């Protein structure tokens, strides 16, 4: 949505004279073109522009005859690049206990498993199933040993400290099932007929006994705690896979911030932020900038001992912004800085600090709590509500 | 205290010596729950006498073995100890036997509750919802008046005096008003509401087995028992009489819905041959999108693929999948589904 002519005029009129210092260049250009306006609206303008009026139909912005540089705030764009969580979060102990109990209740209430619908009679799959179900007593693979329809069906709750609901036990049970082993190793007792090999309590020893002719190699799930977590490598994207990681850089002043840079020429925030990512970290990052408007802002005034201390800035054209080359290097008196943050998502790739053009020395991928520790108080206040809890 | 603060156990610990509270006893018994994790969870709880209690003695905890006690018991307990059925009819609030809440396991209406925290649900709440909010934001610059839409119900304009209190006219082009679109805020982000899977088999006109097979397939892929629907009106052209059971639907909500959509997007859609995506014109103008799967595509679901031979040949049905969202326009629904991973092709019609 564009701010219309009326709004720019209204704002500019209420804040005082429309000068190069109070209104942006494009609004000024639009407002100080008397040839396009009829006489009636020209009279309606509250304050006439104090800059010298330009020639009617002149395309370029008015050239200031004043010697002093333009007064403004430094306009910066900053990408808040985040890698969203790649893993689900760990369940709390209550959730684990609850889900286990509900699964066991489901076993009691659901209709019995129809074995022959899934395994054809006499096939190896059927034999394997029968062997496993004898130990496990339930078709479900992640609720431990529980006989829902038997005499002990009432005993569906586990005792405090039972490991059945824990992730490690569930993974172990599933992997063992995939390998063809029963959920627990049955005790092997001496058996005269079968040369000392047999399972306890099994009348027909040997039938259904799996002989280790072919060992099934089952791929185990990768550990949720990665090597980057153990080494606490703050530059790695594989750290804290269940949390959102944010990209921060140490700027030339030694402060940890989100990467930021000026907005040049006529580029919009989206374009500025894409350029900043390339100029800051190289081309090897596959990113997506979400939307066209900022998600937050931070403002800082330059003061020394309470009084405003404006800084003179020389703005030279940026090699990647073609519209910034319209004007050669110009000066601007800056009273502070205004940073607008844009949301970005990281898909693949990694940041390369060697390609940095801003003098940033380091980069880190940090979670929300670590960002709080790294940045200063005022900056954190502006930034904290943009960051996700998980 | 200038600010109100939650009365948690961490807060109270600052003022008094910690008692031998319950959570420490539990933590010491939980071999597999590290003391740190359990203590962290109970720290966030509000302080209550339940947490401050002494708890059972160590000896009692070690001796607790209900299964063992039952095994060692020689005598038979009275029948009331073995049977319990909750009352079938509600006989008023003063009756001694009150039916339990449906959430109680002993209730006749108990349905075992969530078994997991679905990955898609977590992804939505952590990642997709906030991205959606940013994408759907419409900025109104200060000083600019919001765009005023025309009247939804149009007044009669003209000279006639009878126009004054005449009932207002509907929108142009038809009498159906489209849903109002409220701006998307953090409280108003479109979510998945439910999924309806529907199938109709014309084979069921002649054979009852076809409907049973369709029902089994639907039950396998959705984890929900299918409901059969009868034909309302006889149509001789299709060879169909009123009262025939020819179609089935499954309503999926919550955990089942998220698991079904995850399977659809991650397992089935990548395997579909030459599938361009969901049609861009799909949508009922109210934020619900529908797509169809052919029989060979339904067979790609892992639950059907595992025992594909058990189903009679050519009786695995195709189905319609209707995804209902809380969005009120088609564009909003399509944006949400694109975030989830469903591709759209062709001209997007709203």
PDB file of N, CA, C and O in Angstrom, chain A residues 159, chain B residues 57-69 72:
ATOM      1  N   UNK A 159       4.868 -48.215  36.744  1.00  0.00           N
ATOM      2  CA  UNK A 159       5.305 -47.641  38.014  1.00  0.00           C
ATOM      3  C   UNK A 159       6.200 -46.435  37.771  1.00  0.00           C
ATOM      4  O   UNK A 159       6.757 -46.267  36.686  1.00  0.00           O
TER       5      UNK A 159
ATOM      6  N   UNK B  57       6.688 -43.494  52.072  1.00  0.00           N
ATOM      7  CA  UNK B  57       8.010 -43.855  52.599  1.00  0.00           C
ATOM      8  C   UNK B  57       8.780 -44.673  51.571  1.00  0.00           C
ATOM      9  O   UNK B  57       8.195 -45.346  50.728  1.00  0.00           O
ATOM     10  N   UNK B  58      10.084 -44.639  51.671  1.00  0.00           N
ATOM     11  CA  UNK B  58      10.956 -45.334  50.711  1.00  0.00           C
ATOM     12  C   UNK B  58      10.650 -46.824  50.678  1.00  0.00           C
ATOM     13  O   UNK B  58      10.586 -47.447  49.617  1.00  0.00           O
ATOM     14  N   UNK B  59      10.400 -47.398  51.869  1.00  0.00           N
ATOM     15  CA  UNK B  59      10.125 -48.837  51.965  1.00  0.00           C
ATOM     16  C   UNK B  59       8.832 -49.185  51.227  1.00  0.00           C
ATOM     17  O   UNK B  59       8.745 -50.187  50.513  1.00  0.00           O
ATOM     18  N   UNK B  60       7.833 -48.336  51.410  1.00  0.00           N
ATOM     19  CA  UNK B  60       6.542 -48.570  50.751  1.00  0.00           C
ATOM     20  C   UNK B  60       6.697 -48.508  49.239  1.00  0.00           C
ATOM     21  O   UNK B  60       6.087 -49.292  48.509  1.00  0.00           O
ATOM     22  N   UNK B  61       7.530 -47.615  48.781  1.00  0.00           N
ATOM     23  CA  UNK B  61       7.741 -47.476  47.332  1.00  0.00           C
ATOM     24  C   UNK B  61       8.409 -48.739  46.790  1.00  0.00           C
ATOM     25  O   UNK B  61       8.037 -49.265  45.745  1.00  0.00           O
ATOM     26  N   UNK B  62       9.387 -49.235  47.520  1.00  0.00           N
ATOM     27  CA  UNK B  62      10.104 -50.428  47.024  1.00  0.00           C
ATOM     28  C   UNK B  62       9.235 -51.651  47.033  1.00  0.00           C
ATOM     29  O   UNK B  62       9.378 -52.535  46.192  1.00  0.00           O
ATOM     30  N   UNK B  63       8.299 -51.714  48.006  1.00  0.00           N
ATOM     31  CA  UNK B  63       7.471 -52.918  48.127  1.00  0.00           C
ATOM     32  C   UNK B  63       6.283 -52.898  47.180  1.00  0.00           C
ATOM     33  O   UNK B  63       5.599 -53.888  47.026  1.00  0.00           O
ATOM     34  N   UNK B  64       6.015 -51.755  46.529  1.00  0.00           N
ATOM     35  CA  UNK B  64       4.795 -51.609  45.735  1.00  0.00           C
ATOM     36  C   UNK B  64       4.865 -52.489  44.491  1.00  0.00           C
ATOM     37  O   UNK B  64       5.694 -52.279  43.610  1.00  0.00           O
ATOM     38  N   UNK B  65       3.998 -53.477  44.419  1.00  0.00           N
ATOM     39  CA  UNK B  65       4.005 -54.389  43.272  1.00  0.00           C
ATOM     40  C   UNK B  65       2.600 -54.955  43.101  1.00  0.00           C
ATOM     41  O   UNK B  65       2.317 -56.079  43.524  1.00  0.00           O
ATOM     42  N   UNK B  66       1.682 -54.192  42.508  1.00  0.00           N
ATOM     43  CA  UNK B  66       0.287 -54.657  42.422  1.00  0.00           C
ATOM     44  C   UNK B  66       0.126 -55.948  41.639  1.00  0.00           C
ATOM     45  O   UNK B  66      -0.680 -56.804  42.016  1.00  0.00           O
ATOM     46  N   UNK B  67       0.902 -56.121  40.582  1.00  0.00           N
ATOM     47  CA  UNK B  67       0.784 -57.354  39.786  1.00  0.00           C
ATOM     48  C   UNK B  67       1.209 -58.560  40.612  1.00  0.00           C
ATOM     49  O   UNK B  67       0.562 -59.617  40.575  1.00  0.00           O
ATOM     50  N   UNK B  68       2.263 -58.401  41.382  1.00  0.00           N
ATOM     51  CA  UNK B  68       2.742 -59.501  42.224  1.00  0.00           C
ATOM     52  C   UNK B  68       1.730 -59.878  43.282  1.00  0.00           C
ATOM     53  O   UNK B  68       1.495 -61.067  43.549  1.00  0.00           O
ATOM     54  N   UNK B  69       1.135 -58.875  43.894  1.00  0.00           N
ATOM     55  CA  UNK B  69       0.118 -59.116  44.936  1.00  0.00           C
ATOM     56  C   UNK B  69      -1.051 -59.897  44.340  1.00  0.00           C
ATOM     57  O   UNK B  69      -1.552 -60.848  44.949  1.00  0.00           O
ATOM     58  N   UNK B  72      -0.117 -63.562  43.771  1.00  0.00           N
ATOM     59  CA  UNK B  72       0.038 -64.385  44.979  1.00  0.00           C
ATOM     60  C   UNK B  72      -1.270 -64.641  45.710  1.00  0.00           C
ATOM     61  O   UNK B  72      -1.335 -65.490  46.583  1.00  0.00           O
TER      62      UNK B  72
END
